[in-house]
Amino acid sequence: MLVLAISGSLQAGSANLHLLQRAVKLSPLGMEMVIFDGLRALPHFNPDLETNEAPVPVQEWRRALARSERLLIASPEYGHSLPGSLKNGIDWAIGSGELERKIVAVTASVSHRERGRRGLKALCDTLGAVSATIVGGEPIVRGPAFEVELKALLQALLVANEI
Ligand SMILES: Cc1cc2nc3c(=O)[nH]c(=O)nc-3n(C[C@H](O)[C@H](O)[C@H](O)COP(=O)(O)O)c2cc1C
């Protein structure tokens, strides 16, 4: 099972990117995880930009989504919502269909249990627009249970069925 892993944070030292890097190492048997690092290259969503064909970074993003059976998204909360760059990426794939009915594991790497929930809620609401099946949806606290919770999320992603 090919899983595309996407960080909602673009910063190099991102805790969410680190979570994805751990997830690559902890992937259960039968799951291959690839991190997508192209959100930063996407132009702002504008249907006018694909009058002939979509910009190359958009084509690469859509191809990566189409190739992957499932997704893992780890995202921070910015301003009580999901980061604009992640929303922008999702907007580029709403009309073209690669995200339609996808099974998506969603989490956030957080310092405290109560952090990041509004961002994940906004992300899940947006994924509802493509009828995605959400797996997890809870933040994972950076602490002693981090790897156990991450492994449980990956296992749930492996066995999840489309609704
Ligand atoms: C501009 C900005 C806005 C933020 N807004 C929120 C917020 O509304 N709620 C929250 O819990 N954390 C907020 N944060 C904290 C980030 O979610 C937190 O630093 C997160 O761990 C960053 O993830 P990263 O390390 O993967 O980049 C904000 C951070 C920044 C820089």
PDB file of C-alpha atoms and ligand atoms in Angstrom:
ATOM      1  CA  MET A   1       0.000   0.000   0.000  1.00  0.00           C
ATOM      2  CA  LEU A   2       1.528   3.296  -1.120  1.00  0.00           C
ATOM      3  CA  VAL A   3       0.876   6.166   1.320  1.00  0.00           C
ATOM      4  CA  LEU A   4       1.668   9.785   0.497  1.00  0.00           C
ATOM      5  CA  ALA A   5       2.741  11.692   3.614  1.00  0.00           C
ATOM      6  CA  ILE A   6       2.106  15.451   3.620  1.00  0.00           C
ATOM      7  CA  SER A   7       3.221  18.033   6.169  1.00  0.00           C
ATOM      8  CA  GLY A   8       1.031  21.092   6.601  1.00  0.00           C
ATOM      9  CA  SER A   9       4.112  22.995   7.760  1.00  0.00           C
ATOM     10  CA  LEU A  10       6.727  24.273   5.331  1.00  0.00           C
ATOM     11  CA  GLN A  11       9.437  25.098   7.866  1.00  0.00           C
ATOM     12  CA  ALA A  12      12.599  22.985   7.803  1.00  0.00           C
ATOM     13  CA  GLY A  13      12.542  22.169  11.528  1.00  0.00           C
ATOM     14  CA  SER A  14       8.845  21.293  11.486  1.00  0.00           C
ATOM     15  CA  ALA A  15       7.589  18.989  14.238  1.00  0.00           C
ATOM     16  CA  ASN A  16       4.956  17.719  11.801  1.00  0.00           C
ATOM     17  CA  LEU A  17       7.597  16.865   9.203  1.00  0.00           C
ATOM     18  CA  HIS A  18       9.517  15.067  11.945  1.00  0.00           C
ATOM     19  CA  LEU A  19       6.355  13.064  12.742  1.00  0.00           C
ATOM     20  CA  LEU A  20       6.166  12.008   9.080  1.00  0.00           C
ATOM     21  CA  GLN A  21       9.840  11.025   9.080  1.00  0.00           C
ATOM     22  CA  ARG A  22       9.175   8.821  12.128  1.00  0.00           C
ATOM     23  CA  ALA A  23       6.125   7.399  10.351  1.00  0.00           C
ATOM     24  CA  VAL A  24       8.292   6.361   7.378  1.00  0.00           C
ATOM     25  CA  LYS A  25      10.496   4.388   9.796  1.00  0.00           C
ATOM     26  CA  LEU A  26       7.545   2.904  11.722  1.00  0.00           C
ATOM     27  CA  SER A  27       5.429   1.929   8.704  1.00  0.00           C
ATOM     28  CA  PRO A  28       3.897  -1.515   9.232  1.00  0.00           C
ATOM     29  CA  LEU A  29       4.580  -4.406   6.877  1.00  0.00           C
ATOM     30  CA  GLY A  30       2.674  -3.897   3.651  1.00  0.00           C
ATOM     31  CA  MET A  31       2.842  -0.097   3.759  1.00  0.00           C
ATOM     32  CA  GLU A  32       5.290   2.063   1.817  1.00  0.00           C
ATOM     33  CA  MET A  33       5.325   5.715   2.799  1.00  0.00           C
ATOM     34  CA  VAL A  34       6.673   8.548   0.649  1.00  0.00           C
ATOM     35  CA  ILE A  35       6.911  12.152   1.887  1.00  0.00           C
ATOM     36  CA  PHE A  36       5.657  14.793  -0.555  1.00  0.00           C
ATOM     37  CA  ASP A  37       7.570  18.060  -0.302  1.00  0.00           C
ATOM     38  CA  GLY A  38       5.984  19.998  -3.156  1.00  0.00           C
ATOM     39  CA  LEU A  39       3.273  22.064  -1.457  1.00  0.00           C
ATOM     40  CA  ARG A  40       5.654  25.029  -1.302  1.00  0.00           C
ATOM     41  CA  ALA A  41       5.995  25.025  -5.110  1.00  0.00           C
ATOM     42  CA  LEU A  42       2.280  25.328  -5.842  1.00  0.00           C
ATOM     43  CA  PRO A  43       1.003  28.693  -7.082  1.00  0.00           C
ATOM     44  CA  HIS A  44      -2.027  30.179  -5.357  1.00  0.00           C
ATOM     45  CA  PHE A  45      -5.080  28.329  -6.573  1.00  0.00           C
ATOM     46  CA  ASN A  46      -6.570  30.065  -9.588  1.00  0.00           C
ATOM     47  CA  PRO A  47      -8.598  28.221 -12.245  1.00  0.00           C
ATOM     48  CA  ASP A  48      -7.338  30.743 -14.805  1.00  0.00           C
ATOM     49  CA  LEU A  49      -3.872  29.142 -14.535  1.00  0.00           C
ATOM     50  CA  GLU A  50      -5.031  25.915 -16.165  1.00  0.00           C
ATOM     51  CA  THR A  51      -6.840  27.220 -19.178  1.00  0.00           C
ATOM     52  CA  ASN A  52      -4.568  25.015 -21.328  1.00  0.00           C
ATOM     53  CA  GLU A  53      -2.790  22.726 -18.887  1.00  0.00           C
ATOM     54  CA  ALA A  54      -2.043  22.987 -15.180  1.00  0.00           C
ATOM     55  CA  PRO A  55       1.287  24.447 -13.973  1.00  0.00           C
ATOM     56  CA  VAL A  56       4.006  21.757 -13.645  1.00  0.00           C
ATOM     57  CA  PRO A  57       4.056  21.712  -9.786  1.00  0.00           C
ATOM     58  CA  VAL A  58       0.288  21.188  -9.832  1.00  0.00           C
ATOM     59  CA  GLN A  59       0.654  18.309 -12.303  1.00  0.00           C
ATOM     60  CA  GLU A  60       3.295  16.711 -10.030  1.00  0.00           C
ATOM     61  CA  TRP A  61       1.061  17.127  -6.973  1.00  0.00           C
ATOM     62  CA  ARG A  62      -1.929  15.581  -8.728  1.00  0.00           C
ATOM     63  CA  ARG A  63       0.183  12.689 -10.055  1.00  0.00           C
ATOM     64  CA  ALA A  64       1.568  11.982  -6.565  1.00  0.00           C
ATOM     65  CA  LEU A  65      -1.972  11.946  -5.164  1.00  0.00           C
ATOM     66  CA  ALA A  66      -3.293   9.733  -7.962  1.00  0.00           C
ATOM     67  CA  ARG A  67      -0.469   7.186  -7.501  1.00  0.00           C
ATOM     68  CA  SER A  68      -1.059   6.881  -3.744  1.00  0.00           C
ATOM     69  CA  GLU A  69      -3.729   4.652  -2.301  1.00  0.00           C
ATOM     70  CA  ARG A  70      -3.894   6.525   1.009  1.00  0.00           C
ATOM     71  CA  LEU A  71      -2.621   9.714   2.621  1.00  0.00           C
ATOM     72  CA  LEU A  72      -1.140  10.696   5.964  1.00  0.00           C
ATOM     73  CA  ILE A  73      -1.392  14.409   6.760  1.00  0.00           C
ATOM     74  CA  ALA A  74       0.340  15.927   9.803  1.00  0.00           C
ATOM     75  CA  SER A  75      -0.477  19.593  10.142  1.00  0.00           C
ATOM     76  CA  PRO A  76      -0.089  22.461  12.590  1.00  0.00           C
ATOM     77  CA  GLU A  77      -2.903  24.826  13.457  1.00  0.00           C
ATOM     78  CA  TYR A  78      -2.447  28.379  12.218  1.00  0.00           C
ATOM     79  CA  GLY A  79      -4.947  31.045  13.270  1.00  0.00           C
ATOM     80  CA  HIS A  80      -7.460  28.433  14.510  1.00  0.00           C
ATOM     81  CA  SER A  81      -7.473  26.747  11.087  1.00  0.00           C
ATOM     82  CA  LEU A  82      -5.357  24.697   8.708  1.00  0.00           C
ATOM     83  CA  PRO A  83      -2.285  26.316   7.099  1.00  0.00           C
ATOM     84  CA  GLY A  84      -2.995  28.226   3.889  1.00  0.00           C
ATOM     85  CA  SER A  85      -0.413  26.223   1.929  1.00  0.00           C
ATOM     86  CA  LEU A  86      -2.167  22.946   2.750  1.00  0.00           C
ATOM     87  CA  LYS A  87      -5.604  24.383   1.959  1.00  0.00           C
ATOM     88  CA  ASN A  88      -4.177  25.663  -1.315  1.00  0.00           C
ATOM     89  CA  GLY A  89      -2.889  22.181  -2.188  1.00  0.00           C
ATOM     90  CA  ILE A  90      -6.254  20.620  -1.436  1.00  0.00           C
ATOM     91  CA  ASP A  91      -8.038  23.289  -3.508  1.00  0.00           C
ATOM     92  CA  TRP A  92      -5.869  22.366  -6.525  1.00  0.00           C
ATOM     93  CA  ALA A  93      -7.068  18.737  -6.283  1.00  0.00           C
ATOM     94  CA  ILE A  94     -10.769  19.268  -5.561  1.00  0.00           C
ATOM     95  CA  GLY A  95     -11.902  19.812  -9.145  1.00  0.00           C
ATOM     96  CA  SER A  96      -9.466  17.352 -10.724  1.00  0.00           C
ATOM     97  CA  GLY A  97     -10.641  14.450  -8.556  1.00  0.00           C
ATOM     98  CA  GLU A  98      -7.440  12.815  -7.227  1.00  0.00           C
ATOM     99  CA  LEU A  99      -8.601  13.281  -3.631  1.00  0.00           C
ATOM    100  CA  GLU A 100     -12.123  12.008  -4.182  1.00  0.00           C
ATOM    101  CA  ARG A 101     -13.087   9.348  -1.581  1.00  0.00           C
ATOM    102  CA  LYS A 102      -9.459   8.965  -0.494  1.00  0.00           C
ATOM    103  CA  ILE A 103      -8.684   7.376   2.883  1.00  0.00           C
ATOM    104  CA  VAL A 104      -6.703   9.981   4.833  1.00  0.00           C
ATOM    105  CA  ALA A 105      -5.045   9.651   8.237  1.00  0.00           C
ATOM    106  CA  VAL A 106      -4.926  13.054   9.923  1.00  0.00           C
ATOM    107  CA  THR A 107      -2.907  14.176  12.926  1.00  0.00           C
ATOM    108  CA  ALA A 108      -0.774  16.967  14.361  1.00  0.00           C
ATOM    109  CA  SER A 109       2.406  16.854  16.386  1.00  0.00           C
ATOM    110  CA  VAL A 110       1.654  18.978  19.457  1.00  0.00           C
ATOM    111  CA  SER A 111       3.253  19.991  22.736  1.00  0.00           C
ATOM    112  CA  HIS A 112       0.020  19.630  24.751  1.00  0.00           C
ATOM    113  CA  ARG A 113      -3.092  17.517  24.238  1.00  0.00           C
ATOM    114  CA  GLU A 114      -5.420  20.505  23.779  1.00  0.00           C
ATOM    115  CA  ARG A 115      -3.337  22.156  21.030  1.00  0.00           C
ATOM    116  CA  GLY A 116      -4.064  21.879  17.309  1.00  0.00           C
ATOM    117  CA  ARG A 117      -7.604  20.515  17.459  1.00  0.00           C
ATOM    118  CA  ARG A 118      -9.260  23.427  15.665  1.00  0.00           C
ATOM    119  CA  GLY A 119      -6.733  23.109  12.847  1.00  0.00           C
ATOM    120  CA  LEU A 120      -7.492  19.397  12.489  1.00  0.00           C
ATOM    121  CA  LYS A 121     -11.236  20.090  12.581  1.00  0.00           C
ATOM    122  CA  ALA A 122     -10.861  22.635   9.748  1.00  0.00           C
ATOM    123  CA  LEU A 123      -8.709  20.184   7.780  1.00  0.00           C
ATOM    124  CA  CYS A 124     -11.282  17.404   8.203  1.00  0.00           C
ATOM    125  CA  ASP A 125     -14.094  19.773   7.160  1.00  0.00           C
ATOM    126  CA  THR A 126     -12.176  20.604   3.975  1.00  0.00           C
ATOM    127  CA  LEU A 127     -11.499  16.923   3.276  1.00  0.00           C
ATOM    128  CA  GLY A 128     -15.244  16.394   3.636  1.00  0.00           C
ATOM    129  CA  ALA A 129     -15.616  18.340   0.381  1.00  0.00           C
ATOM    130  CA  VAL A 130     -13.971  15.396  -1.418  1.00  0.00           C
ATOM    131  CA  SER A 131     -15.813  12.745   0.615  1.00  0.00           C
ATOM    132  CA  ALA A 132     -12.569  11.558   2.191  1.00  0.00           C
ATOM    133  CA  THR A 133     -12.656   8.872   4.869  1.00  0.00           C
ATOM    134  CA  ILE A 134     -10.813  10.271   7.892  1.00  0.00           C
ATOM    135  CA  VAL A 135      -8.655   7.988  10.028  1.00  0.00           C
ATOM    136  CA  GLY A 136      -7.597   9.290  13.458  1.00  0.00           C
ATOM    137  CA  GLY A 137      -8.028  13.044  13.485  1.00  0.00           C
ATOM    138  CA  GLU A 138      -6.474  13.478  16.940  1.00  0.00           C
ATOM    139  CA  PRO A 139      -3.234  15.326  17.751  1.00  0.00           C
ATOM    140  CA  ILE A 140      -0.274  13.274  18.991  1.00  0.00           C
ATOM    141  CA  VAL A 141       1.594  14.749  21.952  1.00  0.00           C
ATOM    142  CA  ARG A 142       5.372  14.866  21.765  1.00  0.00           C
ATOM    143  CA  GLY A 143       6.064  12.730  24.845  1.00  0.00           C
ATOM    144  CA  PRO A 144       6.565   9.165  26.060  1.00  0.00           C
ATOM    145  CA  ALA A 145       3.533   7.770  24.159  1.00  0.00           C
ATOM    146  CA  PHE A 146       4.423   9.460  20.853  1.00  0.00           C
ATOM    147  CA  GLU A 147       5.637   6.361  18.978  1.00  0.00           C
ATOM    148  CA  VAL A 148       2.925   4.096  20.374  1.00  0.00           C
ATOM    149  CA  GLU A 149       0.205   6.527  19.235  1.00  0.00           C
ATOM    150  CA  LEU A 150       1.830   7.040  15.844  1.00  0.00           C
ATOM    151  CA  LYS A 151       2.097   3.266  15.281  1.00  0.00           C
ATOM    152  CA  ALA A 152      -1.576   2.881  16.223  1.00  0.00           C
ATOM    153  CA  LEU A 153      -2.525   5.559  13.677  1.00  0.00           C
ATOM    154  CA  LEU A 154      -0.496   3.839  10.940  1.00  0.00           C
ATOM    155  CA  GLN A 155      -2.088   0.488  11.765  1.00  0.00           C
ATOM    156  CA  ALA A 156      -5.557   2.083  11.595  1.00  0.00           C
ATOM    157  CA  LEU A 157      -4.652   3.595   8.210  1.00  0.00           C
ATOM    158  CA  LEU A 158      -3.512   0.189   6.949  1.00  0.00           C
ATOM    159  CA  VAL A 159      -6.760  -1.564   7.838  1.00  0.00           C
ATOM    160  CA  ALA A 160      -9.256   1.271   7.247  1.00  0.00           C
ATOM    161  CA  ASN A 161     -12.062   0.742   4.796  1.00  0.00           C
ATOM    162  CA  GLU A 162     -13.723   3.389   2.684  1.00  0.00           C
ATOM    163  CA  ILE A 163     -17.102   4.490   4.068  1.00  0.00           C
TER     164      ILE A 163
HETATM  165  C1  LIG B   1       1.403  32.257  12.563  1.00  0.00           C
HETATM  166  C2  LIG B   1       1.133  31.157  13.554  1.00  0.00           C
HETATM  167  C3  LIG B   1      -0.157  30.934  13.988  1.00  0.00           C
HETATM  168  C4  LIG B   1      -0.425  29.913  14.907  1.00  0.00           C
HETATM  169  N1  LIG B   1      -1.708  29.720  15.322  1.00  0.00           N
HETATM  170  C5  LIG B   1      -1.971  28.741  16.209  1.00  0.00           C
HETATM  171  C6  LIG B   1      -3.301  28.505  16.636  1.00  0.00           C
HETATM  172  O1  LIG B   1      -4.249  29.154  16.230  1.00  0.00           O
HETATM  173  N2  LIG B   1      -3.512  27.492  17.525  1.00  0.00           N
HETATM  174  C7  LIG B   1      -2.486  26.704  17.993  1.00  0.00           C
HETATM  175  O2  LIG B   1      -2.746  25.785  18.797  1.00  0.00           O
HETATM  176  N3  LIG B   1      -1.211  26.910  17.613  1.00  0.00           N
HETATM  177  C8  LIG B   1      -0.936  27.902  16.727  1.00  0.00           C
HETATM  178  N4  LIG B   1       0.355  28.114  16.300  1.00  0.00           N
HETATM  179  C9  LIG B   1       1.412  27.221  16.808  1.00  0.00           C
HETATM  180  C10 LIG B   1       1.743  26.141  15.787  1.00  0.00           C
HETATM  181  O3  LIG B   1       0.620  25.352  15.471  1.00  0.00           O
HETATM  182  C11 LIG B   1       2.843  25.263  16.360  1.00  0.00           C
HETATM  183  O4  LIG B   1       3.994  26.062  16.529  1.00  0.00           O
HETATM  184  C12 LIG B   1       3.158  24.068  15.535  1.00  0.00           C
HETATM  185  O5  LIG B   1       3.856  23.143  16.288  1.00  0.00           O
HETATM  186  C13 LIG B   1       4.010  24.371  14.340  1.00  0.00           C
HETATM  187  O6  LIG B   1       4.180  23.152  13.640  1.00  0.00           O
HETATM  188  P1  LIG B   1       5.517  22.808  12.897  1.00  0.00           P
HETATM  189  O7  LIG B   1       6.603  22.648  13.938  1.00  0.00           O
HETATM  190  O8  LIG B   1       5.230  21.515  12.203  1.00  0.00           O
HETATM  191  O9  LIG B   1       5.831  23.921  11.949  1.00  0.00           O
HETATM  192  C14 LIG B   1       0.647  29.120  15.408  1.00  0.00           C
HETATM  193  C15 LIG B   1       1.949  29.354  14.935  1.00  0.00           C
HETATM  194  C16 LIG B   1       2.197  30.357  14.047  1.00  0.00           C
HETATM  195  C17 LIG B   1       3.620  30.577  13.554  1.00  0.00           C
END
